[in-house]
């Protein structure tokens, strides 16, 4: 920034306002995040800035671009990393849907994270990945859950001979009042194909519940059926949690809360389970499943 202003912007009035406002908006955003500081006594388009910090890993994952260009850039970048899960019930044939997302743990292992209740027993579970089997569906090598059955997280491990995605999320610790994005595949009336639906909000609360000893996060993004397993993403494009349910009405538990708050489990808990898997720890267990002829699978 500083005094190097493009000539046409400096002298052509029709460009001055646009350039001035855009440049200052980006700079002030970076100042607010602590990445830049102002210095000198100049103002406006001549204001000078200096960098405070630089994180090479964040740069590698496009975090600074996401911070500047917003959540629309996050959705555009990671849309193929968020996948729909189709569940066909054996008795009725009814199709339900859930969501999950791809991460690369320690830069080597491909995992797909979702809510455990998105993988019910007595149902055919269908998933498509970026590069799997020729007929479209793909099954994992292993499926893991937390040793505590009340923890609603499932982790699917995929072979390195497949490509779960071409881009993978990273995990980051959530904080109260973080601005967040939730993207998933809730059913949309009047549409023939699954649509990735995104909603923004904040982490409005973080608290432990009587269901288990782990912290849950509450977000005011628009969350509804089909959003289970959706990633909760911060402004840097990192995963801070996974949606497990929409909030229920306090009087009638069969009804959704009018504000459609979402409940999630934290990325810290996901990381703990992944570390347990990686180091043969004791807070995870394998879930048994069988493979169908069309490469879908079912929990047994």
Short mmCIF file of C-alpha atoms in Angstrom, two decimals:
data_model
loop_
_atom_site.label_atom_id
_atom_site.label_comp_id
_atom_site.label_asym_id
_atom_site.label_seq_id
_atom_site.Cartn_x
_atom_site.Cartn_y
_atom_site.Cartn_z
CA UNK A 1 0.00 0.00 0.00
CA UNK A 2 1.86 3.21 0.95
CA UNK A 3 2.30 5.78 -1.85
CA UNK A 4 2.43 3.43 -4.87
CA UNK A 5 -1.01 4.23 -6.26
CA UNK A 6 -1.89 3.23 -9.88
CA UNK A 7 -1.81 6.29 -12.14
CA UNK A 8 -5.36 5.95 -13.46
CA UNK A 9 -6.65 5.61 -9.91
CA UNK A 10 -4.68 8.59 -8.68
CA UNK A 11 -5.93 10.98 -11.37
CA UNK A 12 -9.20 9.59 -12.78
CA UNK A 13 -12.11 10.51 -10.46
CA UNK A 14 -14.27 7.54 -11.49
CA UNK A 15 -11.67 5.10 -10.12
CA UNK A 16 -10.64 6.97 -6.99
CA UNK A 17 -13.61 6.07 -4.81
CA UNK A 18 -13.68 2.40 -5.81
CA UNK A 19 -9.96 1.81 -5.31
CA UNK A 20 -9.81 3.87 -2.14
CA UNK A 21 -12.70 2.05 -0.47
CA UNK A 22 -11.60 -1.44 -1.53
CA UNK A 23 -7.98 -0.94 -0.47
CA UNK A 24 -8.92 0.52 2.90
CA UNK A 25 -11.52 -2.19 3.52
CA UNK A 26 -8.91 -4.92 2.97
CA UNK A 27 -6.26 -3.11 5.02
CA UNK A 28 -8.62 -2.40 7.91
CA UNK A 29 -9.73 -6.04 7.90
CA UNK A 30 -6.11 -7.13 8.28
CA UNK A 31 -5.54 -4.53 10.99
CA UNK A 32 -8.58 -5.84 12.88
CA UNK A 33 -7.15 -9.36 12.69
CA UNK A 34 -3.81 -8.17 14.05
CA UNK A 35 -1.93 -8.93 10.84
CA UNK A 36 -1.20 -5.28 9.99
CA UNK A 37 -0.56 -2.11 11.98
CA UNK A 38 -0.76 1.49 10.81
CA UNK A 39 2.31 3.69 11.06
CA UNK A 40 3.23 7.23 10.11
CA UNK A 41 0.88 10.20 10.12
CA UNK A 42 -0.65 9.87 6.65
CA UNK A 43 -4.32 9.04 6.18
CA UNK A 44 -6.73 7.74 3.58
CA UNK A 45 -5.26 6.13 0.49
CA UNK A 46 -1.78 7.28 1.55
CA UNK A 47 -1.98 5.54 4.92
CA UNK A 48 1.02 3.26 5.44
CA UNK A 49 0.92 -0.19 7.02
CA UNK A 50 3.41 -2.68 8.35
CA UNK A 51 3.02 -6.43 8.80
CA UNK A 52 2.89 -7.92 12.29
CA UNK A 53 2.99 -11.64 11.63
CA UNK A 54 3.07 -14.22 8.89
CA UNK A 55 2.07 -17.85 9.14
CA UNK A 56 3.40 -19.91 6.23
CA UNK A 57 0.96 -22.75 6.88
CA UNK A 58 -2.01 -20.38 6.79
CA UNK A 59 -0.67 -18.98 3.53
CA UNK A 60 -0.38 -22.51 2.13
CA UNK A 61 -4.06 -23.14 2.87
CA UNK A 62 -5.18 -19.79 1.36
CA UNK A 63 -6.27 -18.52 4.78
CA UNK A 64 -5.36 -14.90 4.05
CA UNK A 65 -7.31 -14.94 0.78
CA UNK A 66 -10.34 -16.26 2.67
CA UNK A 67 -9.96 -13.54 5.27
CA UNK A 68 -9.90 -10.81 2.61
CA UNK A 69 -12.48 -12.12 0.13
CA UNK A 70 -14.89 -13.65 2.61
CA UNK A 71 -16.88 -16.84 3.02
CA UNK A 72 -17.94 -16.94 -0.64
CA UNK A 73 -14.30 -17.66 -1.49
CA UNK A 74 -14.22 -20.45 1.12
CA UNK A 75 -17.29 -22.12 -0.43
CA UNK A 76 -15.86 -21.78 -3.93
CA UNK A 77 -12.52 -23.26 -2.85
CA UNK A 78 -13.80 -26.17 -0.76
CA UNK A 79 -17.10 -27.07 -2.44
CA UNK A 80 -15.78 -30.49 -3.57
CA UNK A 81 -14.44 -31.22 -0.08
CA UNK A 82 -17.97 -31.21 1.35
CA UNK A 83 -19.91 -34.32 0.33
CA UNK A 84 -23.45 -35.60 0.59
CA UNK A 85 -24.23 -38.93 2.28
CA UNK A 86 -27.31 -40.78 1.02
CA UNK A 87 -28.93 -43.30 3.35
CA UNK A 88 -31.51 -45.76 1.96
CA UNK A 89 -33.49 -47.50 4.71
CA UNK A 90 -33.76 -51.26 4.12
CA UNK A 91 -37.44 -51.72 5.00
CA UNK A 92 -39.01 -48.67 3.39
CA UNK A 93 -36.42 -47.60 0.81
CA UNK A 94 -36.78 -44.05 2.13
CA UNK A 95 -33.78 -41.85 1.30
CA UNK A 96 -32.33 -39.59 3.98
CA UNK A 97 -29.31 -37.36 3.57
CA UNK A 98 -26.43 -36.11 5.66
CA UNK A 99 -23.20 -34.24 5.07
CA UNK A 100 -19.50 -34.76 5.72
CA UNK A 101 -16.17 -33.20 4.85
CA UNK A 102 -12.61 -34.19 3.92
CA UNK A 103 -9.50 -33.50 5.97
CA UNK A 104 -5.89 -34.59 5.53
CA UNK A 105 -4.42 -35.54 8.91
CA UNK A 106 -0.69 -34.86 9.23
CA UNK A 107 -0.57 -34.21 5.47
CA UNK A 108 -0.89 -37.92 4.64
CA UNK A 109 -4.10 -39.66 5.75
CA UNK A 110 -7.46 -38.96 4.11
CA UNK A 111 -10.39 -38.84 6.52
CA UNK A 112 -14.04 -38.02 6.04
CA UNK A 113 -15.74 -36.52 9.10
CA UNK A 114 -19.48 -36.66 9.74
CA UNK A 115 -22.05 -37.07 12.51
CA UNK A 116 -22.29 -40.70 13.61
CA UNK A 117 -26.08 -40.73 13.36
CA UNK A 118 -25.68 -40.11 9.60
CA UNK A 119 -24.49 -43.74 9.37
CA UNK A 120 -27.42 -45.74 10.79
CA UNK A 121 -27.59 -49.52 10.85
CA UNK A 122 -30.02 -51.43 8.61
CA UNK A 123 -29.46 -48.95 5.79
CA UNK A 124 -27.49 -48.73 2.57
CA UNK A 125 -25.01 -45.85 2.79
CA UNK A 126 -23.95 -44.26 -0.49
CA UNK A 127 -21.03 -41.90 -0.93
CA UNK A 128 -19.33 -40.44 -3.96
CA UNK A 129 -15.78 -39.10 -3.81
CA UNK A 130 -13.53 -37.29 -6.26
CA UNK A 131 -11.80 -40.40 -7.57
CA UNK A 132 -13.01 -43.79 -6.37
CA UNK A 133 -14.47 -46.83 -8.12
CA UNK A 134 -15.70 -46.71 -11.70
CA UNK A 135 -19.41 -46.89 -10.85
CA UNK A 136 -19.37 -43.84 -8.62
CA UNK A 137 -19.91 -45.02 -5.04
CA UNK A 138 -16.99 -45.56 -2.68
CA UNK A 139 -16.49 -47.27 0.66
CA UNK A 140 -13.87 -46.50 3.32
CA UNK A 141 -11.08 -48.73 4.59
CA UNK A 142 -12.10 -48.17 8.20
CA UNK A 143 -14.80 -46.37 10.16
CA UNK A 144 -14.11 -45.09 13.67
CA UNK A 145 -16.16 -43.56 16.43
CA UNK A 146 -15.47 -42.30 19.94
CA UNK A 147 -15.38 -44.89 22.71
CA UNK A 148 -18.25 -42.95 24.34
CA UNK A 149 -21.35 -43.80 22.28
CA UNK A 150 -22.89 -40.44 23.20
CA UNK A 151 -20.24 -38.60 21.16
CA UNK A 152 -21.89 -38.12 17.76
CA UNK A 153 -18.81 -38.22 15.51
CA UNK A 154 -17.84 -40.78 12.87
CA UNK A 155 -14.49 -40.77 11.07
CA UNK A 156 -14.12 -42.64 7.79
CA UNK A 157 -10.59 -43.48 6.67
CA UNK A 158 -10.02 -43.79 2.91
CA UNK A 159 -7.24 -45.58 1.07
CA UNK A 160 -4.49 -43.46 -0.47
CA UNK A 161 -5.29 -45.29 -3.73
CA UNK A 162 -8.43 -43.15 -3.91
CA UNK A 163 -8.83 -39.38 -3.98
CA UNK A 164 -11.38 -38.31 -1.40
CA UNK A 165 -11.01 -34.72 -2.60
CA UNK A 166 -8.58 -32.42 -4.39
CA UNK A 167 -8.58 -30.01 -1.45
CA UNK A 168 -8.65 -30.80 2.26
CA UNK A 169 -9.68 -28.81 5.30
CA UNK A 170 -7.43 -28.26 8.31
CA UNK A 171 -8.53 -28.10 11.95
CA UNK A 172 -8.35 -25.05 14.18
CA UNK A 173 -9.52 -24.40 17.75
CA UNK A 174 -12.92 -22.64 18.02
CA UNK A 175 -13.45 -19.48 20.07
CA UNK A 176 -16.58 -17.80 21.36
CA UNK A 177 -18.02 -15.25 18.88
CA UNK A 178 -15.93 -16.56 15.98
CA UNK A 179 -17.62 -15.71 12.69
CA UNK A 180 -18.48 -19.01 11.05
CA UNK A 181 -19.88 -20.65 7.93
CA UNK A 182 -21.93 -23.86 7.84
CA UNK A 183 -22.20 -25.64 4.47
CA UNK A 184 -24.17 -28.82 3.91
CA UNK A 185 -26.80 -30.69 1.96
CA UNK A 186 -30.21 -30.22 3.58
CA UNK A 187 -33.11 -31.16 1.27
CA UNK A 188 -34.31 -28.18 -0.76
CA UNK A 189 -37.95 -28.39 -1.93
CA UNK A 190 -38.42 -28.20 -5.69
CA UNK A 191 -34.89 -29.28 -6.62
CA UNK A 192 -34.01 -32.55 -8.35
CA UNK A 193 -30.33 -32.63 -7.38
CA UNK A 194 -28.53 -32.11 -4.10
CA UNK A 195 -27.50 -28.49 -3.56
CA UNK A 196 -24.74 -27.26 -1.28
CA UNK A 197 -26.45 -24.76 1.02
CA UNK A 198 -24.37 -22.29 3.04
CA UNK A 199 -25.25 -20.04 5.96
CA UNK A 200 -23.14 -17.72 8.09
CA UNK A 201 -23.31 -16.77 11.74
CA UNK A 202 -21.28 -16.80 14.94
CA UNK A 203 -20.37 -19.20 17.71
CA UNK A 204 -22.84 -17.93 20.28
CA UNK A 205 -22.01 -20.28 23.16
CA UNK A 206 -19.63 -23.05 24.21
CA UNK A 207 -20.65 -25.39 27.02
CA UNK A 208 -20.58 -28.96 28.29
CA UNK A 209 -23.81 -30.96 28.44
CA UNK A 210 -25.03 -33.86 30.55
CA UNK A 211 -24.88 -36.20 27.51
CA UNK A 212 -21.07 -36.46 27.66
CA UNK A 213 -18.10 -34.66 29.18
CA UNK A 214 -17.00 -32.85 26.02
CA UNK A 215 -17.59 -29.24 25.06
CA UNK A 216 -20.24 -28.42 22.49
CA UNK A 217 -20.50 -25.28 20.40
CA UNK A 218 -23.69 -23.47 19.47
CA UNK A 219 -24.01 -21.46 16.26
CA UNK A 220 -26.72 -19.14 14.98
CA UNK A 221 -26.32 -20.16 11.34
CA UNK A 222 -29.44 -21.61 9.68
CA UNK A 223 -29.20 -25.34 10.40
CA UNK A 224 -31.86 -27.94 9.57
CA UNK A 225 -32.32 -31.61 8.65
CA UNK A 226 -29.59 -32.80 6.28
CA UNK A 227 -27.08 -30.38 7.81
CA UNK A 228 -25.89 -33.03 10.28
CA UNK A 229 -22.21 -33.68 9.67
CA UNK A 230 -21.68 -30.29 8.05
CA UNK A 231 -18.41 -28.48 8.70
CA UNK A 232 -18.36 -25.39 10.90
CA UNK A 233 -15.75 -23.19 9.22
CA UNK A 234 -14.06 -20.03 10.52
CA UNK A 235 -12.94 -16.97 8.56
CA UNK A 236 -9.58 -18.57 7.79
CA UNK A 237 -11.30 -21.50 6.05
CA UNK A 238 -10.41 -23.90 8.88
CA UNK A 239 -12.71 -26.42 10.54
CA UNK A 240 -13.68 -25.47 14.09
CA UNK A 241 -16.41 -28.07 14.55
CA UNK A 242 -18.98 -30.43 13.05
CA UNK A 243 -22.76 -29.95 13.18
CA UNK A 244 -24.55 -32.75 15.03
CA UNK A 245 -28.09 -31.38 15.23
CA UNK A 246 -30.31 -28.34 15.04
CA UNK A 247 -31.58 -26.94 18.31
CA UNK A 248 -34.95 -28.28 19.44
CA UNK A 249 -37.93 -26.38 20.80
CA UNK A 250 -37.69 -26.18 24.58
CA UNK A 251 -41.33 -27.29 25.05
CA UNK A 252 -41.80 -29.75 22.18
CA UNK A 253 -38.59 -31.63 21.36
CA UNK A 254 -40.08 -32.82 18.04
CA UNK A 255 -40.04 -29.24 16.75
CA UNK A 256 -37.03 -27.22 15.66
CA UNK A 257 -36.15 -24.07 17.53
CA UNK A 258 -37.55 -21.06 15.64
CA UNK A 259 -34.10 -19.47 15.34
CA UNK A 260 -32.67 -22.71 13.87
CA UNK A 261 -29.56 -22.65 16.04
CA UNK A 262 -27.13 -25.47 15.38
CA UNK A 263 -25.23 -27.63 17.85
CA UNK A 264 -21.77 -28.93 17.09
CA UNK A 265 -18.81 -30.80 18.51
CA UNK A 266 -15.42 -29.14 18.41
CA UNK A 267 -12.44 -29.61 16.12
CA UNK A 268 -10.35 -30.23 19.24
CA UNK A 269 -12.38 -33.38 19.91
CA UNK A 270 -12.03 -34.48 16.27
CA UNK A 271 -8.27 -34.02 16.60
CA UNK A 272 -8.17 -36.08 19.81
CA UNK A 273 -9.91 -38.98 18.06
CA UNK A 274 -7.58 -38.74 15.06
CA UNK A 275 -4.55 -38.77 17.35
CA UNK A 276 -5.96 -41.81 19.15
CA UNK A 277 -6.38 -43.59 15.80
CA UNK A 278 -2.88 -42.60 14.70
CA UNK A 279 -1.19 -43.61 17.95
CA UNK A 280 -3.34 -46.64 18.82
CA UNK A 281 -4.88 -44.80 21.74
CA UNK A 282 -7.91 -45.72 23.81
CA UNK A 283 -10.60 -43.12 23.06
CA UNK A 284 -11.72 -44.57 19.72
CA UNK A 285 -13.16 -47.83 18.43
CA UNK A 286 -13.78 -49.39 15.03
CA UNK A 287 -17.28 -49.64 13.63
CA UNK A 288 -18.09 -52.83 11.71
CA UNK A 289 -19.49 -52.57 8.20
CA UNK A 290 -20.04 -54.67 5.09
CA UNK A 291 -19.58 -53.71 1.45
CA UNK A 292 -22.34 -53.99 -1.15
CA UNK A 293 -21.85 -55.02 -4.78
CA UNK A 294 -22.29 -51.42 -5.95
CA UNK A 295 -19.55 -50.24 -3.52
CA UNK A 296 -22.01 -48.69 -1.11
CA UNK A 297 -21.78 -50.03 2.46
CA UNK A 298 -23.82 -50.69 5.58
CA UNK A 299 -23.07 -50.72 9.29
CA UNK A 300 -23.39 -54.15 10.91
#
